[in-house]
Amino acid sequence: MTHRGASLCLRSLSATGIERGTGMESGPAIFAGAAFALFGAALLVWTGARVLHRAPVAHGVSPTTSITLAALAGVSFLALGVWCFGRI
C-alpha cells in the first residue's frame, strides 16, 4: 500500500499545476515577503522625503542617478515582497 492517498490529501495543485505545500513553507515566505515589502516601502518613502526637501539622496553622485537608482531599488524590493506573498 502506498502513501499516495495521504500525500494527495495534504497537498493541492494550483491553477498553474504547481504543487502547493501543506503550510510549513508559508512561514519563511511570510517573513521574507514582509521584510522585502517593508524595506522597499521604507526606501521609497525615504527617497520621496529626500526629494521633496531637495536633500541629496546619495552624496557624491548625480541627483538624477541617485534618485533613479534608489527608486528602482525600492520598487524592486516591494515587487519582490509582493511576489513572496503570492507564493503562499
PDB file of N, CA and C in Angstrom:
ATOM      1  N   MET A   1       0.845  -1.176   0.000  1.00  0.00           N
ATOM      2  CA  MET A   1       0.000   0.000   0.000  1.00  0.00           C
ATOM      3  C   MET A   1       0.890   1.238   0.000  1.00  0.00           C
ATOM      4  N   THR A   2       0.579   2.167  -0.841  1.00  0.00           N
ATOM      5  CA  THR A   2       1.373   3.389  -0.925  1.00  0.00           C
ATOM      6  C   THR A   2       0.745   4.484  -0.083  1.00  0.00           C
ATOM      7  N   HIS A   3       1.529   5.526   0.159  1.00  0.00           N
ATOM      8  CA  HIS A   3       1.039   6.682   0.908  1.00  0.00           C
ATOM      9  C   HIS A   3       0.584   7.786  -0.033  1.00  0.00           C
ATOM     10  N   ARG A   4       0.290   7.406  -1.245  1.00  0.00           N
ATOM     11  CA  ARG A   4      -0.105   8.396  -2.243  1.00  0.00           C
ATOM     12  C   ARG A   4      -1.392   9.111  -1.846  1.00  0.00           C
ATOM     13  N   GLY A   5      -2.337   8.388  -1.302  1.00  0.00           N
ATOM     14  CA  GLY A   5      -3.597   8.995  -0.878  1.00  0.00           C
ATOM     15  C   GLY A   5      -3.378  10.036   0.207  1.00  0.00           C
ATOM     16  N   ALA A   6      -2.476   9.761   1.143  1.00  0.00           N
ATOM     17  CA  ALA A   6      -2.200  10.709   2.219  1.00  0.00           C
ATOM     18  C   ALA A   6      -1.527  11.958   1.678  1.00  0.00           C
ATOM     19  N   SER A   7      -0.608  11.783   0.736  1.00  0.00           N
ATOM     20  CA  SER A   7       0.071  12.962   0.212  1.00  0.00           C
ATOM     21  C   SER A   7      -0.867  13.799  -0.640  1.00  0.00           C
ATOM     22  N   LEU A   8      -1.824  13.172  -1.301  1.00  0.00           N
ATOM     23  CA  LEU A   8      -2.781  13.947  -2.085  1.00  0.00           C
ATOM     24  C   LEU A   8      -3.730  14.720  -1.185  1.00  0.00           C
ATOM     25  N   CYS A   9      -4.022  14.184  -0.014  1.00  0.00           N
ATOM     26  CA  CYS A   9      -4.886  14.893   0.915  1.00  0.00           C
ATOM     27  C   CYS A   9      -4.191  16.113   1.498  1.00  0.00           C
ATOM     28  N   LEU A  10      -2.880  16.049   1.683  1.00  0.00           N
ATOM     29  CA  LEU A  10      -2.151  17.140   2.310  1.00  0.00           C
ATOM     30  C   LEU A  10      -1.700  18.208   1.323  1.00  0.00           C
ATOM     31  N   ARG A  11      -1.689  17.892   0.050  1.00  0.00           N
ATOM     32  CA  ARG A  11      -1.203  18.835  -0.939  1.00  0.00           C
ATOM     33  C   ARG A  11      -2.282  19.121  -1.963  1.00  0.00           C
ATOM     34  N   SER A  12      -2.206  20.302  -2.550  1.00  0.00           N
ATOM     35  CA  SER A  12      -3.152  20.654  -3.599  1.00  0.00           C
ATOM     36  C   SER A  12      -2.397  21.263  -4.759  1.00  0.00           C
ATOM     37  N   LEU A  13      -3.010  21.240  -5.913  1.00  0.00           N
ATOM     38  CA  LEU A  13      -2.398  21.831  -7.091  1.00  0.00           C
ATOM     39  C   LEU A  13      -2.993  23.207  -7.326  1.00  0.00           C
ATOM     40  N   SER A  14      -2.163  24.156  -7.702  1.00  0.00           N
ATOM     41  CA  SER A  14      -2.652  25.482  -8.026  1.00  0.00           C
ATOM     42  C   SER A  14      -3.179  25.490  -9.452  1.00  0.00           C
ATOM     43  N   ALA A  15      -3.666  26.633  -9.895  1.00  0.00           N
ATOM     44  CA  ALA A  15      -4.217  26.750 -11.239  1.00  0.00           C
ATOM     45  C   ALA A  15      -3.154  26.495 -12.307  1.00  0.00           C
ATOM     46  N   THR A  16      -1.897  26.783 -11.990  1.00  0.00           N
ATOM     47  CA  THR A  16      -0.823  26.575 -12.957  1.00  0.00           C
ATOM     48  C   THR A  16      -0.256  25.167 -12.906  1.00  0.00           C
ATOM     49  N   GLY A  17      -0.742  24.353 -11.979  1.00  0.00           N
ATOM     50  CA  GLY A  17      -0.252  22.990 -11.875  1.00  0.00           C
ATOM     51  C   GLY A  17       0.929  22.848 -10.938  1.00  0.00           C
ATOM     52  N   ILE A  18       1.340  23.920 -10.285  1.00  0.00           N
ATOM     53  CA  ILE A  18       2.447  23.858  -9.337  1.00  0.00           C
ATOM     54  C   ILE A  18       1.908  23.326  -8.017  1.00  0.00           C
ATOM     55  N   GLU A  19       2.601  22.359  -7.475  1.00  0.00           N
ATOM     56  CA  GLU A  19       2.156  21.741  -6.243  1.00  0.00           C
ATOM     57  C   GLU A  19       2.406  22.681  -5.074  1.00  0.00           C
ATOM     58  N   ARG A  20       1.366  22.922  -4.283  1.00  0.00           N
ATOM     59  CA  ARG A  20       1.485  23.772  -3.109  1.00  0.00           C
ATOM     60  C   ARG A  20       1.685  22.901  -1.875  1.00  0.00           C
ATOM     61  N   GLY A  21       2.442  23.396  -0.919  1.00  0.00           N
ATOM     62  CA  GLY A  21       2.749  22.624   0.271  1.00  0.00           C
ATOM     63  C   GLY A  21       1.633  22.639   1.297  1.00  0.00           C
ATOM     64  N   THR A  22       1.927  22.072   2.446  1.00  0.00           N
ATOM     65  CA  THR A  22       0.934  21.941   3.499  1.00  0.00           C
ATOM     66  C   THR A  22       0.884  23.153   4.408  1.00  0.00           C
ATOM     67  N   GLY A  23       1.721  24.111   4.224  1.00  0.00           N
ATOM     68  CA  GLY A  23       1.741  25.271   5.097  1.00  0.00           C
ATOM     69  C   GLY A  23       3.055  25.432   5.834  1.00  0.00           C
ATOM     70  N   MET A  24       3.873  24.409   5.837  1.00  0.00           N
ATOM     71  CA  MET A  24       5.164  24.510   6.518  1.00  0.00           C
ATOM     72  C   MET A  24       6.069  25.512   5.818  1.00  0.00           C
ATOM     73  N   GLU A  25       5.900  25.665   4.511  1.00  0.00           N
ATOM     74  CA  GLU A  25       6.740  26.570   3.741  1.00  0.00           C
ATOM     75  C   GLU A  25       6.245  28.006   3.816  1.00  0.00           C
ATOM     76  N   SER A  26       5.048  28.239   4.324  1.00  0.00           N
ATOM     77  CA  SER A  26       4.482  29.579   4.292  1.00  0.00           C
ATOM     78  C   SER A  26       5.105  30.507   5.342  1.00  0.00           C
ATOM     79  N   GLY A  27       5.632  29.980   6.417  1.00  0.00           N
ATOM     80  CA  GLY A  27       6.238  30.816   7.452  1.00  0.00           C
ATOM     81  C   GLY A  27       7.414  31.631   6.936  1.00  0.00           C
ATOM     82  N   PRO A  28       8.405  30.996   6.314  1.00  0.00           N
ATOM     83  CA  PRO A  28       9.511  31.761   5.753  1.00  0.00           C
ATOM     84  C   PRO A  28       9.072  32.696   4.623  1.00  0.00           C
ATOM     85  N   ALA A  29       8.084  32.296   3.846  1.00  0.00           N
ATOM     86  CA  ALA A  29       7.602  33.158   2.754  1.00  0.00           C
ATOM     87  C   ALA A  29       6.939  34.406   3.311  1.00  0.00           C
ATOM     88  N   ILE A  30       6.196  34.263   4.391  1.00  0.00           N
ATOM     89  CA  ILE A  30       5.562  35.419   5.021  1.00  0.00           C
ATOM     90  C   ILE A  30       6.623  36.357   5.587  1.00  0.00           C
ATOM     91  N   PHE A  31       7.615  35.790   6.265  1.00  0.00           N
ATOM     92  CA  PHE A  31       8.685  36.615   6.829  1.00  0.00           C
ATOM     93  C   PHE A  31       9.460  37.343   5.738  1.00  0.00           C
ATOM     94  N   ALA A  32       9.851  36.624   4.690  1.00  0.00           N
ATOM     95  CA  ALA A  32      10.608  37.243   3.600  1.00  0.00           C
ATOM     96  C   ALA A  32       9.777  38.291   2.882  1.00  0.00           C
ATOM     97  N   GLY A  33       8.513  37.984   2.634  1.00  0.00           N
ATOM     98  CA  GLY A  33       7.637  38.949   1.969  1.00  0.00           C
ATOM     99  C   GLY A  33       7.472  40.218   2.778  1.00  0.00           C
ATOM    100  N   ALA A  34       7.285  40.064   4.086  1.00  0.00           N
ATOM    101  CA  ALA A  34       7.143  41.240   4.951  1.00  0.00           C
ATOM    102  C   ALA A  34       8.428  42.053   4.994  1.00  0.00           C
ATOM    103  N   ALA A  35       9.565  41.378   5.105  1.00  0.00           N
ATOM    104  CA  ALA A  35      10.843  42.089   5.163  1.00  0.00           C
ATOM    105  C   ALA A  35      11.111  42.852   3.872  1.00  0.00           C
ATOM    106  N   PHE A  36      10.930  42.194   2.724  1.00  0.00           N
ATOM    107  CA  PHE A  36      11.172  42.859   1.448  1.00  0.00           C
ATOM    108  C   PHE A  36      10.187  43.999   1.213  1.00  0.00           C
ATOM    109  N   ALA A  37       8.909  43.772   1.513  1.00  0.00           N
ATOM    110  CA  ALA A  37       7.901  44.805   1.276  1.00  0.00           C
ATOM    111  C   ALA A  37       8.119  46.012   2.188  1.00  0.00           C
ATOM    112  N   LEU A  38       8.428  45.773   3.453  1.00  0.00           N
ATOM    113  CA  LEU A  38       8.669  46.894   4.363  1.00  0.00           C
ATOM    114  C   LEU A  38       9.916  47.672   3.973  1.00  0.00           C
ATOM    115  N   PHE A  39      10.977  46.971   3.610  1.00  0.00           N
ATOM    116  CA  PHE A  39      12.199  47.662   3.196  1.00  0.00           C
ATOM    117  C   PHE A  39      11.971  48.472   1.925  1.00  0.00           C
ATOM    118  N   GLY A  40      11.284  47.880   0.949  1.00  0.00           N
ATOM    119  CA  GLY A  40      11.017  48.588  -0.299  1.00  0.00           C
ATOM    120  C   GLY A  40      10.155  49.815  -0.083  1.00  0.00           C
ATOM    121  N   ALA A  41       9.104  49.678   0.719  1.00  0.00           N
ATOM    122  CA  ALA A  41       8.230  50.814   1.004  1.00  0.00           C
ATOM    123  C   ALA A  41       8.978  51.907   1.767  1.00  0.00           C
ATOM    124  N   ALA A  42       9.782  51.504   2.749  1.00  0.00           N
ATOM    125  CA  ALA A  42      10.545  52.491   3.519  1.00  0.00           C
ATOM    126  C   ALA A  42      11.563  53.214   2.639  1.00  0.00           C
ATOM    127  N   LEU A  43      12.195  52.493   1.729  1.00  0.00           N
ATOM    128  CA  LEU A  43      13.159  53.117   0.823  1.00  0.00           C
ATOM    129  C   LEU A  43      12.474  54.118  -0.100  1.00  0.00           C
ATOM    130  N   LEU A  44      11.286  53.770  -0.583  1.00  0.00           N
ATOM    131  CA  LEU A  44      10.546  54.700  -1.436  1.00  0.00           C
ATOM    132  C   LEU A  44      10.094  55.938  -0.666  1.00  0.00           C
ATOM    133  N   VAL A  45       9.622  55.751   0.567  1.00  0.00           N
ATOM    134  CA  VAL A  45       9.207  56.894   1.389  1.00  0.00           C
ATOM    135  C   VAL A  45      10.404  57.778   1.704  1.00  0.00           C
ATOM    136  N   TRP A  46      11.520  57.171   2.074  1.00  0.00           N
ATOM    137  CA  TRP A  46      12.722  57.943   2.400  1.00  0.00           C
ATOM    138  C   TRP A  46      13.226  58.713   1.180  1.00  0.00           C
ATOM    139  N   THR A  47      13.238  58.056   0.028  1.00  0.00           N
ATOM    140  CA  THR A  47      13.679  58.723  -1.202  1.00  0.00           C
ATOM    141  C   THR A  47      12.754  59.882  -1.536  1.00  0.00           C
ATOM    142  N   GLY A  48      11.452  59.662  -1.413  1.00  0.00           N
ATOM    143  CA  GLY A  48      10.494  60.738  -1.674  1.00  0.00           C
ATOM    144  C   GLY A  48      10.666  61.912  -0.736  1.00  0.00           C
ATOM    145  N   ALA A  49      10.917  61.636   0.540  1.00  0.00           N
ATOM    146  CA  ALA A  49      11.128  62.715   1.511  1.00  0.00           C
ATOM    147  C   ALA A  49      12.396  63.497   1.187  1.00  0.00           C
ATOM    148  N   ARG A  50      13.450  62.797   0.796  1.00  0.00           N
ATOM    149  CA  ARG A  50      14.705  63.495   0.440  1.00  0.00           C
ATOM    150  C   ARG A  50      14.504  64.376  -0.792  1.00  0.00           C
ATOM    151  N   VAL A  51      13.739  63.876  -1.760  1.00  0.00           N
ATOM    152  CA  VAL A  51      13.499  64.637  -2.979  1.00  0.00           C
ATOM    153  C   VAL A  51      12.643  65.868  -2.674  1.00  0.00           C
ATOM    154  N   LEU A  52      11.605  65.703  -1.857  1.00  0.00           N
ATOM    155  CA  LEU A  52      10.736  66.829  -1.519  1.00  0.00           C
ATOM    156  C   LEU A  52      11.480  67.931  -0.767  1.00  0.00           C
ATOM    157  N   HIS A  53      12.430  67.552   0.054  1.00  0.00           N
ATOM    158  CA  HIS A  53      13.219  68.536   0.806  1.00  0.00           C
ATOM    159  C   HIS A  53      14.456  69.007   0.034  1.00  0.00           C
ATOM    160  N   ARG A  54      14.580  68.539  -1.199  1.00  0.00           N
ATOM    161  CA  ARG A  54      15.719  68.869  -2.062  1.00  0.00           C
ATOM    162  C   ARG A  54      17.062  68.538  -1.398  1.00  0.00           C
ATOM    163  N   ALA A  55      17.069  67.480  -0.640  1.00  0.00           N
ATOM    164  CA  ALA A  55      18.292  66.997   0.003  1.00  0.00           C
ATOM    165  C   ALA A  55      18.885  65.892  -0.879  1.00  0.00           C
ATOM    166  N   PRO A  56      20.177  65.703  -0.827  1.00  0.00           N
ATOM    167  CA  PRO A  56      20.784  64.644  -1.657  1.00  0.00           C
ATOM    168  C   PRO A  56      20.364  63.250  -1.182  1.00  0.00           C
ATOM    169  N   VAL A  57      20.089  62.404  -2.122  1.00  0.00           N
ATOM    170  CA  VAL A  57      19.753  61.014  -1.810  1.00  0.00           C
ATOM    171  C   VAL A  57      21.028  60.233  -1.534  1.00  0.00           C
ATOM    172  N   ALA A  58      22.067  60.499  -2.311  1.00  0.00           N
ATOM    173  CA  ALA A  58      23.379  59.891  -2.110  1.00  0.00           C
ATOM    174  C   ALA A  58      24.433  60.963  -2.346  1.00  0.00           C
ATOM    175  N   HIS A  59      25.388  61.071  -1.462  1.00  0.00           N
ATOM    176  CA  HIS A  59      26.437  62.073  -1.592  1.00  0.00           C
ATOM    177  C   HIS A  59      27.466  61.650  -2.631  1.00  0.00           C
ATOM    178  N   GLY A  60      27.896  62.604  -3.432  1.00  0.00           N
ATOM    179  CA  GLY A  60      28.933  62.341  -4.419  1.00  0.00           C
ATOM    180  C   GLY A  60      28.431  61.713  -5.702  1.00  0.00           C
ATOM    181  N   VAL A  61      27.115  61.657  -5.869  1.00  0.00           N
ATOM    182  CA  VAL A  61      26.520  61.054  -7.063  1.00  0.00           C
ATOM    183  C   VAL A  61      25.545  62.062  -7.656  1.00  0.00           C
ATOM    184  N   SER A  62      25.369  62.015  -8.945  1.00  0.00           N
ATOM    185  CA  SER A  62      24.403  62.890  -9.611  1.00  0.00           C
ATOM    186  C   SER A  62      23.019  62.709  -8.984  1.00  0.00           C
ATOM    187  N   PRO A  63      22.296  63.805  -8.726  1.00  0.00           N
ATOM    188  CA  PRO A  63      20.955  63.674  -8.127  1.00  0.00           C
ATOM    189  C   PRO A  63      20.004  62.813  -8.959  1.00  0.00           C
ATOM    190  N   THR A  64      20.046  62.974 -10.263  1.00  0.00           N
ATOM    191  CA  THR A  64      19.162  62.179 -11.118  1.00  0.00           C
ATOM    192  C   THR A  64      19.483  60.691 -11.017  1.00  0.00           C
ATOM    193  N   THR A  65      20.753  60.373 -11.021  1.00  0.00           N
ATOM    194  CA  THR A  65      21.168  58.970 -10.922  1.00  0.00           C
ATOM    195  C   THR A  65      20.795  58.379  -9.571  1.00  0.00           C
ATOM    196  N   SER A  66      21.042  59.104  -8.502  1.00  0.00           N
ATOM    197  CA  SER A  66      20.762  58.570  -7.173  1.00  0.00           C
ATOM    198  C   SER A  66      19.265  58.400  -6.939  1.00  0.00           C
ATOM    199  N   ILE A  67      18.458  59.344  -7.423  1.00  0.00           N
ATOM    200  CA  ILE A  67      17.010  59.222  -7.273  1.00  0.00           C
ATOM    201  C   ILE A  67      16.499  58.024  -8.075  1.00  0.00           C
ATOM    202  N   THR A  68      16.986  57.903  -9.301  1.00  0.00           N
ATOM    203  CA  THR A  68      16.542  56.805 -10.162  1.00  0.00           C
ATOM    204  C   THR A  68      16.913  55.453  -9.573  1.00  0.00           C
ATOM    205  N   LEU A  69      18.153  55.300  -9.143  1.00  0.00           N
ATOM    206  CA  LEU A  69      18.592  54.009  -8.594  1.00  0.00           C
ATOM    207  C   LEU A  69      17.900  53.679  -7.273  1.00  0.00           C
ATOM    208  N   ALA A  70      17.705  54.682  -6.417  1.00  0.00           N
ATOM    209  CA  ALA A  70      17.016  54.436  -5.143  1.00  0.00           C
ATOM    210  C   ALA A  70      15.554  54.062  -5.381  1.00  0.00           C
ATOM    211  N   ALA A  71      14.895  54.752  -6.300  1.00  0.00           N
ATOM    212  CA  ALA A  71      13.501  54.425  -6.608  1.00  0.00           C
ATOM    213  C   ALA A  71      13.388  53.050  -7.254  1.00  0.00           C
ATOM    214  N   LEU A  72      14.314  52.740  -8.135  1.00  0.00           N
ATOM    215  CA  LEU A  72      14.305  51.418  -8.778  1.00  0.00           C
ATOM    216  C   LEU A  72      14.531  50.309  -7.751  1.00  0.00           C
ATOM    217  N   ALA A  73      15.442  50.525  -6.830  1.00  0.00           N
ATOM    218  CA  ALA A  73      15.678  49.528  -5.778  1.00  0.00           C
ATOM    219  C   ALA A  73      14.447  49.388  -4.883  1.00  0.00           C
ATOM    220  N   GLY A  74      13.815  50.502  -4.525  1.00  0.00           N
ATOM    221  CA  GLY A  74      12.611  50.441  -3.691  1.00  0.00           C
ATOM    222  C   GLY A  74      11.482  49.687  -4.361  1.00  0.00           C
ATOM    223  N   VAL A  75      11.252  49.985  -5.638  1.00  0.00           N
ATOM    224  CA  VAL A  75      10.196  49.288  -6.379  1.00  0.00           C
ATOM    225  C   VAL A  75      10.542  47.805  -6.532  1.00  0.00           C
ATOM    226  N   SER A  76      11.810  47.500  -6.751  1.00  0.00           N
ATOM    227  CA  SER A  76      12.224  46.102  -6.900  1.00  0.00           C
ATOM    228  C   SER A  76      11.988  45.307  -5.615  1.00  0.00           C
ATOM    229  N   PHE A  77      12.371  45.885  -4.480  1.00  0.00           N
ATOM    230  CA  PHE A  77      12.161  45.192  -3.211  1.00  0.00           C
ATOM    231  C   PHE A  77      10.678  45.059  -2.894  1.00  0.00           C
ATOM    232  N   LEU A  78       9.897  46.078  -3.213  1.00  0.00           N
ATOM    233  CA  LEU A  78       8.457  45.996  -2.994  1.00  0.00           C
ATOM    234  C   LEU A  78       7.843  44.906  -3.871  1.00  0.00           C
ATOM    235  N   ALA A  79       8.243  44.830  -5.115  1.00  0.00           N
ATOM    236  CA  ALA A  79       7.745  43.793  -6.018  1.00  0.00           C
ATOM    237  C   ALA A  79       8.182  42.402  -5.551  1.00  0.00           C
ATOM    238  N   LEU A  80       9.401  42.287  -5.046  1.00  0.00           N
ATOM    239  CA  LEU A  80       9.871  41.002  -4.529  1.00  0.00           C
ATOM    240  C   LEU A  80       9.044  40.570  -3.319  1.00  0.00           C
ATOM    241  N   GLY A  81       8.684  41.516  -2.461  1.00  0.00           N
ATOM    242  CA  GLY A  81       7.826  41.201  -1.320  1.00  0.00           C
ATOM    243  C   GLY A  81       6.450  40.736  -1.754  1.00  0.00           C
ATOM    244  N   VAL A  82       5.880  41.414  -2.744  1.00  0.00           N
ATOM    245  CA  VAL A  82       4.575  41.006  -3.268  1.00  0.00           C
ATOM    246  C   VAL A  82       4.673  39.617  -3.904  1.00  0.00           C
ATOM    247  N   TRP A  83       5.756  39.353  -4.596  1.00  0.00           N
ATOM    248  CA  TRP A  83       5.950  38.041  -5.202  1.00  0.00           C
ATOM    249  C   TRP A  83       6.025  36.960  -4.120  1.00  0.00           C
ATOM    250  N   CYS A  84       6.740  37.246  -3.030  1.00  0.00           N
ATOM    251  CA  CYS A  84       6.829  36.271  -1.923  1.00  0.00           C
ATOM    252  C   CYS A  84       5.452  36.002  -1.329  1.00  0.00           C
ATOM    253  N   PHE A  85       4.647  37.041  -1.162  1.00  0.00           N
ATOM    254  CA  PHE A  85       3.299  36.842  -0.639  1.00  0.00           C
ATOM    255  C   PHE A  85       2.441  36.059  -1.619  1.00  0.00           C
ATOM    256  N   GLY A  86       2.680  36.230  -2.886  1.00  0.00           N
ATOM    257  CA  GLY A  86       1.923  35.489  -3.892  1.00  0.00           C
ATOM    258  C   GLY A  86       2.272  34.010  -3.946  1.00  0.00           C
ATOM    259  N   ARG A  87       3.410  33.627  -3.411  1.00  0.00           N
ATOM    260  CA  ARG A  87       3.836  32.227  -3.406  1.00  0.00           C
ATOM    261  C   ARG A  87       3.231  31.429  -2.252  1.00  0.00           C
ATOM    262  N   ILE A  88       2.530  32.093  -1.377  1.00  0.00           N
ATOM    263  CA  ILE A  88       1.981  31.419  -0.172  1.00  0.00           C
ATOM    264  C   ILE A  88       0.814  30.546  -0.573  1.00  0.00           C
TER     265      ILE A  88
END
